[in-house]
Coordinates of C-alpha atoms in Angstrom, one line a residue:
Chain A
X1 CA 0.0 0.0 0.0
X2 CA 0.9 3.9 -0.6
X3 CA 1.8 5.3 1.9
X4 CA -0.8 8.2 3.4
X5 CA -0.7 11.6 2.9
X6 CA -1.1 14.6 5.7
X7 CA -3.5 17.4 4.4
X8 CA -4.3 20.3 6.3
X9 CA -8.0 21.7 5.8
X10 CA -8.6 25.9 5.4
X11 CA -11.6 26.7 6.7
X12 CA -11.3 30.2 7.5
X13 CA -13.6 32.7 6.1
X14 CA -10.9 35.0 5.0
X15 CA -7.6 34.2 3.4
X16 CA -5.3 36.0 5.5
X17 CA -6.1 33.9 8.4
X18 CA -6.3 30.6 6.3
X19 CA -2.5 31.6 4.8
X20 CA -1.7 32.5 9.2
X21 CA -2.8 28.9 10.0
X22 CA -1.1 26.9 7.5
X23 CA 2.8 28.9 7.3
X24 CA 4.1 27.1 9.8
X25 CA 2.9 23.8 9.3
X26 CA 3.4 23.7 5.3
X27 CA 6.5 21.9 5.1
X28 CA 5.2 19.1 6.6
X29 CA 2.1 18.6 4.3
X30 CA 1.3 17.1 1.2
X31 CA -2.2 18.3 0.3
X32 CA -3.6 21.8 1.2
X33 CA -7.4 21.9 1.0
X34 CA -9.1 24.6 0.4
X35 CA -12.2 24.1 2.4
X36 CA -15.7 24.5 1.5
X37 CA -16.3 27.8 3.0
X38 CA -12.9 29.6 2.0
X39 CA -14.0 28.5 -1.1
X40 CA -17.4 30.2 -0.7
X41 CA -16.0 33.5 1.3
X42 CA -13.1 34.3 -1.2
X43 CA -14.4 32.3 -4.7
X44 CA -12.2 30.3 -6.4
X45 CA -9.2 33.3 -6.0
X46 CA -8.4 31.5 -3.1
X47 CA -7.5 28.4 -4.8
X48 CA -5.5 30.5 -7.1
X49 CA -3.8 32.2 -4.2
X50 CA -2.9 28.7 -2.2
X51 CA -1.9 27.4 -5.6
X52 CA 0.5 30.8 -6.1
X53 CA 2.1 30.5 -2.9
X54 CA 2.3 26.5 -2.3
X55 CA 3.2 25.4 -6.4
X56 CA 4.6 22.4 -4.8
X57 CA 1.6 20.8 -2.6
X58 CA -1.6 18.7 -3.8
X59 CA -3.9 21.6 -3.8
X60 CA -7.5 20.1 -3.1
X61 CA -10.5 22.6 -3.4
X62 CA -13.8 21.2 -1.6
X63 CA -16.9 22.3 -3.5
X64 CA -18.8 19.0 -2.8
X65 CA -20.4 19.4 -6.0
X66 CA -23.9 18.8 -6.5
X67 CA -24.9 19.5 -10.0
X68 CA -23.2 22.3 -12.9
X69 CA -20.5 19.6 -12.2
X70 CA -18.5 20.4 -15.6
X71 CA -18.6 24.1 -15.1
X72 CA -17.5 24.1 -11.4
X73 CA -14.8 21.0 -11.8
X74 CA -13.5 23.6 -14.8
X75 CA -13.7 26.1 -12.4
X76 CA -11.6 24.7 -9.5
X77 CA -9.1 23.2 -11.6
X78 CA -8.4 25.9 -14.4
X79 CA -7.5 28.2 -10.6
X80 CA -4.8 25.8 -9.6
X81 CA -6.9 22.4 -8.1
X82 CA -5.5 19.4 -8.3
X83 CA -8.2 17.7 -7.1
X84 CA -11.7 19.0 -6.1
X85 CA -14.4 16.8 -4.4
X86 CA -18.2 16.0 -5.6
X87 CA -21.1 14.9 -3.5
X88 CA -21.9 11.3 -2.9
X89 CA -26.0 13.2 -3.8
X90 CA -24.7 14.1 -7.3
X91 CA -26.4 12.2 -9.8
X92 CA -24.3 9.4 -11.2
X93 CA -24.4 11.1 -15.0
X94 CA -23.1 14.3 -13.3
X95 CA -20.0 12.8 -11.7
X96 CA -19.2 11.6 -15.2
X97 CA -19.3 14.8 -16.7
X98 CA -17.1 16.2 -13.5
X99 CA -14.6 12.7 -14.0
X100 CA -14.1 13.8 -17.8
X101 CA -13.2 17.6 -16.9
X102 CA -10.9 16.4 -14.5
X103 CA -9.5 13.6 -16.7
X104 CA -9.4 16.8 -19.8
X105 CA -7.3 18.6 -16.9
X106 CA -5.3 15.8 -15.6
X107 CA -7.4 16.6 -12.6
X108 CA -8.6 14.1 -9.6
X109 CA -12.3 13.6 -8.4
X110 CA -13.1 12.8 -4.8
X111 CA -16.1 11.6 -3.8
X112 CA -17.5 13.7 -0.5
X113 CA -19.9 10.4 1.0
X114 CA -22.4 12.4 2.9
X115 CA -26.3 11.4 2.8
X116 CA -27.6 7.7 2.0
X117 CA -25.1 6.4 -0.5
X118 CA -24.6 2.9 -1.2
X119 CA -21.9 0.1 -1.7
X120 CA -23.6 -0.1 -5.3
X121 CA -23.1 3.5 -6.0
X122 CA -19.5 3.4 -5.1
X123 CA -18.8 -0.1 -7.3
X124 CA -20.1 2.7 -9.5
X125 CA -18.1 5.4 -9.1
X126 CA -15.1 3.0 -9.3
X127 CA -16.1 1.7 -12.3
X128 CA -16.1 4.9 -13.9
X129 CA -12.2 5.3 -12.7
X130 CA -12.5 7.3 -10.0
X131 CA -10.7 5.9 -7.2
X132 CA -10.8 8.4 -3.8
X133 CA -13.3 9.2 -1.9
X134 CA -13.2 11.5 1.5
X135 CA -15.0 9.5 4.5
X136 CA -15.7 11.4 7.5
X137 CA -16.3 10.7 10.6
X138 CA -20.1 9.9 11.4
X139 CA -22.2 13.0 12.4
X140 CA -23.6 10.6 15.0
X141 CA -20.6 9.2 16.8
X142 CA -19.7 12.9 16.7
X143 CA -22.4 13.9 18.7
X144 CA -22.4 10.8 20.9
X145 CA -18.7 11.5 21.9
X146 CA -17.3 8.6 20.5
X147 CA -14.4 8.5 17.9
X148 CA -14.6 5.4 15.3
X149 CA -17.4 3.7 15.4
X150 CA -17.1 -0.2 14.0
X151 CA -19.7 0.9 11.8
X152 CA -17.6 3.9 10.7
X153 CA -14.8 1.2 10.1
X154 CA -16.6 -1.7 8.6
X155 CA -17.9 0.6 5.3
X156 CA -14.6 2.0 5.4
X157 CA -13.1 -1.2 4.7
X158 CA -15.7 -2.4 2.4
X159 CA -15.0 1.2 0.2
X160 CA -11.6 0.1 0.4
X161 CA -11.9 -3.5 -0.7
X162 CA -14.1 -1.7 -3.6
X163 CA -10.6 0.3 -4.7
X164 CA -11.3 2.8 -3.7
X165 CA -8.6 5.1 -1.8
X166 CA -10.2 7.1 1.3
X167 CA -9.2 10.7 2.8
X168 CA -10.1 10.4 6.6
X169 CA -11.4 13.0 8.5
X170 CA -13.5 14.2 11.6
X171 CA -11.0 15.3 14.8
X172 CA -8.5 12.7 13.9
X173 CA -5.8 12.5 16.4
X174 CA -2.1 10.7 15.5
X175 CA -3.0 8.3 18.3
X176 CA -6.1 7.2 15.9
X177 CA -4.1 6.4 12.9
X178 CA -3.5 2.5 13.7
X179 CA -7.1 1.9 13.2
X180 CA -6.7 2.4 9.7
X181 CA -3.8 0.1 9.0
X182 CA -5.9 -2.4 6.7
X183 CA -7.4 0.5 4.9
X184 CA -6.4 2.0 1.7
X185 CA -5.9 5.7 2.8
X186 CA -5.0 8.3 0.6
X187 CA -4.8 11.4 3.1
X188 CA -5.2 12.0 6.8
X189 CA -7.1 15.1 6.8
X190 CA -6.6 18.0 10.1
X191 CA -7.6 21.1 10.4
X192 CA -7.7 22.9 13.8
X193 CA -5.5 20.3 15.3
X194 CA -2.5 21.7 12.6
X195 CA -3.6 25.1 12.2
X196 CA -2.8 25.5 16.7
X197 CA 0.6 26.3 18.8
X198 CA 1.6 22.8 19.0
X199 CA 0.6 22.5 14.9
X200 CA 4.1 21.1 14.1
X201 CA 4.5 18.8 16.5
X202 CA 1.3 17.3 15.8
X203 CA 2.3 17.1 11.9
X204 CA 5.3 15.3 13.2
X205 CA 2.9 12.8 15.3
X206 CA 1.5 12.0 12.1
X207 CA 3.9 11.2 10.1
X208 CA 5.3 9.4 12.5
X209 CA 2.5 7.0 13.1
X210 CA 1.8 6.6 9.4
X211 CA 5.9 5.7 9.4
X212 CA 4.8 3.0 11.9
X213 CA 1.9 1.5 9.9
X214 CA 2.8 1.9 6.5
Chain N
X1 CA -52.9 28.3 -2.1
X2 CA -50.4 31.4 -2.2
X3 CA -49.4 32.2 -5.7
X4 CA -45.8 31.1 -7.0
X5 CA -43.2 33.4 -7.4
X6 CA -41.5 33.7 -10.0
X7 CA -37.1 33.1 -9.2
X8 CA -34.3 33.9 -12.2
X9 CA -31.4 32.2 -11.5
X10 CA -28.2 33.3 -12.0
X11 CA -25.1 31.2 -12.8
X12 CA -22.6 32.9 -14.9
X13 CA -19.0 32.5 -14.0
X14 CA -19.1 36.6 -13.5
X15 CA -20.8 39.3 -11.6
X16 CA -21.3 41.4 -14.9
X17 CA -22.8 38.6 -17.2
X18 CA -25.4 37.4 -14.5
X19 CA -26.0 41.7 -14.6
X20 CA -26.4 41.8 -18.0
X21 CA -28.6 38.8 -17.9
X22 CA -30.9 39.7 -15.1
X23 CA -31.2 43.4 -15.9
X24 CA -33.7 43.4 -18.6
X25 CA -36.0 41.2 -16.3
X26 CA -35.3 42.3 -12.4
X27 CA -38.8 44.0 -12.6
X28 CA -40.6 40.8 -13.4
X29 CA -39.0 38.8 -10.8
X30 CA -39.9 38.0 -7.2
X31 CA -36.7 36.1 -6.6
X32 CA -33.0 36.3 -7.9
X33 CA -30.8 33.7 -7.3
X34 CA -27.2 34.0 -6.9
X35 CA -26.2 30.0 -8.3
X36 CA -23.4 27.6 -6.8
X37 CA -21.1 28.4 -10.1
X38 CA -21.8 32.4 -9.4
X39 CA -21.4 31.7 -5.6
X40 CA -18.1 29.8 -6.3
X41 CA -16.6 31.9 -8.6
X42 CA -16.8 35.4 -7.1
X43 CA -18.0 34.2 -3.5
X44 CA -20.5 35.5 -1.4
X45 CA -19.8 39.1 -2.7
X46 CA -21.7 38.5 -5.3
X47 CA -24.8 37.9 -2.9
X48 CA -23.9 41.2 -1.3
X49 CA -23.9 43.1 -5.0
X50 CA -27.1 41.4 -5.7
X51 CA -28.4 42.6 -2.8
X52 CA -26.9 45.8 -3.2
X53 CA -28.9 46.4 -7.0
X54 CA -31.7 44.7 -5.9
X55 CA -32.9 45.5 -2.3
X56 CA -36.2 44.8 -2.9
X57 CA -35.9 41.4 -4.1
X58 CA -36.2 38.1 -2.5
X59 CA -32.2 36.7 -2.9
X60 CA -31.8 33.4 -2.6
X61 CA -27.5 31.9 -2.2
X62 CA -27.5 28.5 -3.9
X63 CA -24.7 26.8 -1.6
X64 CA -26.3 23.3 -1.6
X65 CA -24.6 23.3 1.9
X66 CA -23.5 19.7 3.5
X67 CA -21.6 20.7 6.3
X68 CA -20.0 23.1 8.0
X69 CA -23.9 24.4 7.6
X70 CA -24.4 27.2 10.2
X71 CA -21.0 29.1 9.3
X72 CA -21.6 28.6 5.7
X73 CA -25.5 30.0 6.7
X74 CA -24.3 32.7 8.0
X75 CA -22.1 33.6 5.7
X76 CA -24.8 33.9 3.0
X77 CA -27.3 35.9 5.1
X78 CA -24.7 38.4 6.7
X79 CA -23.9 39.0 3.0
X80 CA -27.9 39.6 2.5
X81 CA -29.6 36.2 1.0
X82 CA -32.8 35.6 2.5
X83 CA -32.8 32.0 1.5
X84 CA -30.2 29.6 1.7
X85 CA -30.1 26.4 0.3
X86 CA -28.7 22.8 2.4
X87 CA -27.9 19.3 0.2
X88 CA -30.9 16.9 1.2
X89 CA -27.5 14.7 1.7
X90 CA -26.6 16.8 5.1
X91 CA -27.3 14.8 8.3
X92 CA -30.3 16.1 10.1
X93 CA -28.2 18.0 12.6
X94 CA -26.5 19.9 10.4
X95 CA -29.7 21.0 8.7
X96 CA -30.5 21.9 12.5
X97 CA -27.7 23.6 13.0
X98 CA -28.4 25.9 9.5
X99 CA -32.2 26.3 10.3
X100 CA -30.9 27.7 13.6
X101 CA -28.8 30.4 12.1
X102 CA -31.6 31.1 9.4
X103 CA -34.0 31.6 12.6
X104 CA -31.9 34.2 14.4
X105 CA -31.3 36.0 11.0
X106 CA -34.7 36.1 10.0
X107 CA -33.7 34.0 6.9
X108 CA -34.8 30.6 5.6
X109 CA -33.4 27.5 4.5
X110 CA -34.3 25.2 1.7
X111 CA -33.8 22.0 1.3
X112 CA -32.2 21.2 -2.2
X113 CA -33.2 17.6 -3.3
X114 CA -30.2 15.6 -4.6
X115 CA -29.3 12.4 -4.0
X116 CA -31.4 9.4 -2.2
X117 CA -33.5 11.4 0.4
X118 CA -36.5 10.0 1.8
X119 CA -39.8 10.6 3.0
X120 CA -39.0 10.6 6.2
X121 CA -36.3 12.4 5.8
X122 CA -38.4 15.5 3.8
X123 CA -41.1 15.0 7.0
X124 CA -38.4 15.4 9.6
X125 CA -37.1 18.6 7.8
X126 CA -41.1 19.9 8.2
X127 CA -41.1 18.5 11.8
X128 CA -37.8 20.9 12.4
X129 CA -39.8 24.1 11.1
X130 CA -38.6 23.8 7.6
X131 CA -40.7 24.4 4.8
X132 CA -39.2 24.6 1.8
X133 CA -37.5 22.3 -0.7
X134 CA -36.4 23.0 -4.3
X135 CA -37.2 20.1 -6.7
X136 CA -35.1 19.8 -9.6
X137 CA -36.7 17.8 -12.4
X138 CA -34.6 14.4 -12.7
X139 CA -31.4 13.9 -14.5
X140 CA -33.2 10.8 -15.5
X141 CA -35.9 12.8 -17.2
X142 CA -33.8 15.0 -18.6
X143 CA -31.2 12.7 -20.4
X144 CA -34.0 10.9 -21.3
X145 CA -35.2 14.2 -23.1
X146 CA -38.8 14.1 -21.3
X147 CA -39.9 17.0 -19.2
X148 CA -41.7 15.8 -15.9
X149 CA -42.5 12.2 -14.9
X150 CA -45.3 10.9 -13.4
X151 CA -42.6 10.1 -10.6
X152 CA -41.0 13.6 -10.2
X153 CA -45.0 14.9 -9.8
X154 CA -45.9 12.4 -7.3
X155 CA -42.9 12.9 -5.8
X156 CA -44.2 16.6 -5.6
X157 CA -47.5 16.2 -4.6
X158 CA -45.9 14.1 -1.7
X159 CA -43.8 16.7 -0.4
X160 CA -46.4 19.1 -0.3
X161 CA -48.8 16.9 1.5
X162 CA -46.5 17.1 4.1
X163 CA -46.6 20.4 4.3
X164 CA -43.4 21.5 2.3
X165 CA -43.7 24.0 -0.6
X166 CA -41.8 23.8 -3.7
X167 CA -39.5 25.9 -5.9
X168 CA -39.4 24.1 -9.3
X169 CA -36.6 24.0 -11.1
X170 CA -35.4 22.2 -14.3
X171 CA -36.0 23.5 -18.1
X172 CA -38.7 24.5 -16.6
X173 CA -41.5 26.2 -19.5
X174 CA -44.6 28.4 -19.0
X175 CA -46.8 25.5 -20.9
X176 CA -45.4 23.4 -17.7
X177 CA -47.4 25.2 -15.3
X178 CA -50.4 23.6 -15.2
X179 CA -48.6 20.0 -14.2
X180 CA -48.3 21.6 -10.8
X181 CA -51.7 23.2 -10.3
X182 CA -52.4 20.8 -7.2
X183 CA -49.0 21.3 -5.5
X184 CA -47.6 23.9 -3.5
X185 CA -45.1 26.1 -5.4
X186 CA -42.8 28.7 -3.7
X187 CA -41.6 29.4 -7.0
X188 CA -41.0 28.2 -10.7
X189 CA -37.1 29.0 -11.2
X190 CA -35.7 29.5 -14.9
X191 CA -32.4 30.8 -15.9
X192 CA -31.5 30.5 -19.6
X193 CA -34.9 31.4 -20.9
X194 CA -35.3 34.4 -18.9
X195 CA -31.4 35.7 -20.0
X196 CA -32.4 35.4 -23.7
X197 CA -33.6 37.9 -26.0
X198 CA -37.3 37.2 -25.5
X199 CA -36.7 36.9 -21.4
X200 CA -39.5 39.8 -20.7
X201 CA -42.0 37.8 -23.0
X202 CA -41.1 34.9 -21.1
X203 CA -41.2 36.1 -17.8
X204 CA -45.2 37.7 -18.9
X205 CA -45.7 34.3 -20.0
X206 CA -45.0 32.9 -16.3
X207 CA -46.7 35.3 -15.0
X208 CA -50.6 34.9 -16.9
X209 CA -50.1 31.1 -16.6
X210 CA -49.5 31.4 -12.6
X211 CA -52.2 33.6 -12.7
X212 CA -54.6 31.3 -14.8
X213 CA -53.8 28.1 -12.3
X214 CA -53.4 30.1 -8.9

């Protein structure tokens, strides 16, 4: 297996305190994502702006596209994307037409899985060639307190017997990471963890924990 | 039944298109919608130059939110929507979470149907105070080259037994109208056909059919 990636979420609703959050910590990331509601506060100029000032990282802009799927894959990638993320809701015929903007752009499509997808759409989704999806961390064990459900981990490994390779996130700590081991994982995904005082040390917990498993 | 409103919706890739294309109509209009690929591409600015040109009308921001729900709410409404819109694919307490925002700003949320939603899902939206849901006439359908199914209208009449009214959406023509006579419509939405050269006939013709029906 690959080995996983560390990404760092932007969620700020202003740029200047997305690019404060993320200085320190850049070296130590692979993917910077620019989150839904940068990406909604600033447009797609602040894909363009993380793209101008990080050329070197996976740049990851999270639309969670519902529908317009061509125009607003275009969008994301023709401002510096590398990737950029559409809604497990979309209808199957508009992740196609997102999949063959990003293949046009050499451009990646994650799938977001939020609401009631199924194991059949994502046999689908793979069989169209896209291979990532972002899994987060159920709404309901959020809300109960609890980290990883079993239930959380069984579809996970299911999605990953499927092919396809999964971004994880919802408050994922380092200590986490070794539940994960038998799952294909494209990125670990942080946000406020990374973006706080003890950001680099915590980027250094990550790496090395995915060191240890993979 | 209340009569429909009529909604334009706007999704150029610029501010000044989406002017050029609403200006000839604004006085017809009850609604103006600022879409996802507007929303995206200049951010919520463009809601607050809508607003700006048009204070009088109903603005509606398109963000098809799925999380991060009451920031992203807020966002909008601070910037002067009225309406936002939430992914039927959000988990119900992040629809709470919106509706609660919406509440204290004297806005509203709308669900937007995508994706495998349920009945009981639209009747626990109603249960939480929401009433309003934008039904978007199926990608099905529409590759298909068919305008409404006997499925998408009893899906319709469903919802609005429940108690939810609709903002109809979809290639949507005045000759339509009547299919929706027994349901309850917030408003019929067009885009393209209101931006063309015969928009303010268009717009007239919405208008004597709503009036004929409701």
């Amino acid at each position: 297996m690959t080995k996983p990636l560390l990404q760092m979420a932007l969620d700020a609703t202003d740029l200047d305190t997305a690019f404060q959050s993320v200085s320190r910590v850049a070296e130590q990331l692979d993917v910077i994502e620019v989150g839904t509601i940068l990406a909604f506060a600033d447009g797609v100029n602040s894909v363009a702006k993380v793209r101008e000032k990080y050329p070197n990282h996976i740049v990851v802009c999270d639309m969670k596209i519902t529908d317009a799927s061509a125009i607003l894959t275009k969008l994301a990638l023709d401002a510096g994307a590398n990737w950029v993320t559409v809604s497990a809701a979309a209808h199957i015929e508009t992740i196609r037409a997102a999949k063959k903007v990003a293949d046009q752009h050499q451009g990646e499509i994650q799938i977001e899985l939020y609401g009631h997808w199924t194991f059949e759409d994502a046999r689908a989704w793979y069989d169209m060639g896209i291979t990532q999806a972002i899994y987060h961390r159920s709404r309901d064990a959020e809300l109960a307190g609890v980290s990883w459900t079993d239930d959380d981990l069984s579809k996970m490994q299911q999605l990953s017997d499927i092919g396809i390779e999964l971004s994880i996130t919802g408050g994922i700590v380092p200590a986490d990471l070794y539940l994960f081991k038998q799952i294909k994982v494209k990125s670990f995904i942080a946000g406020r963890a990374l973006a706080s005082d003890e950001g680099v040390s915590i980027a250094e917990a990550f790496h090395r924990e995915i060191a240890k498993f993979w």
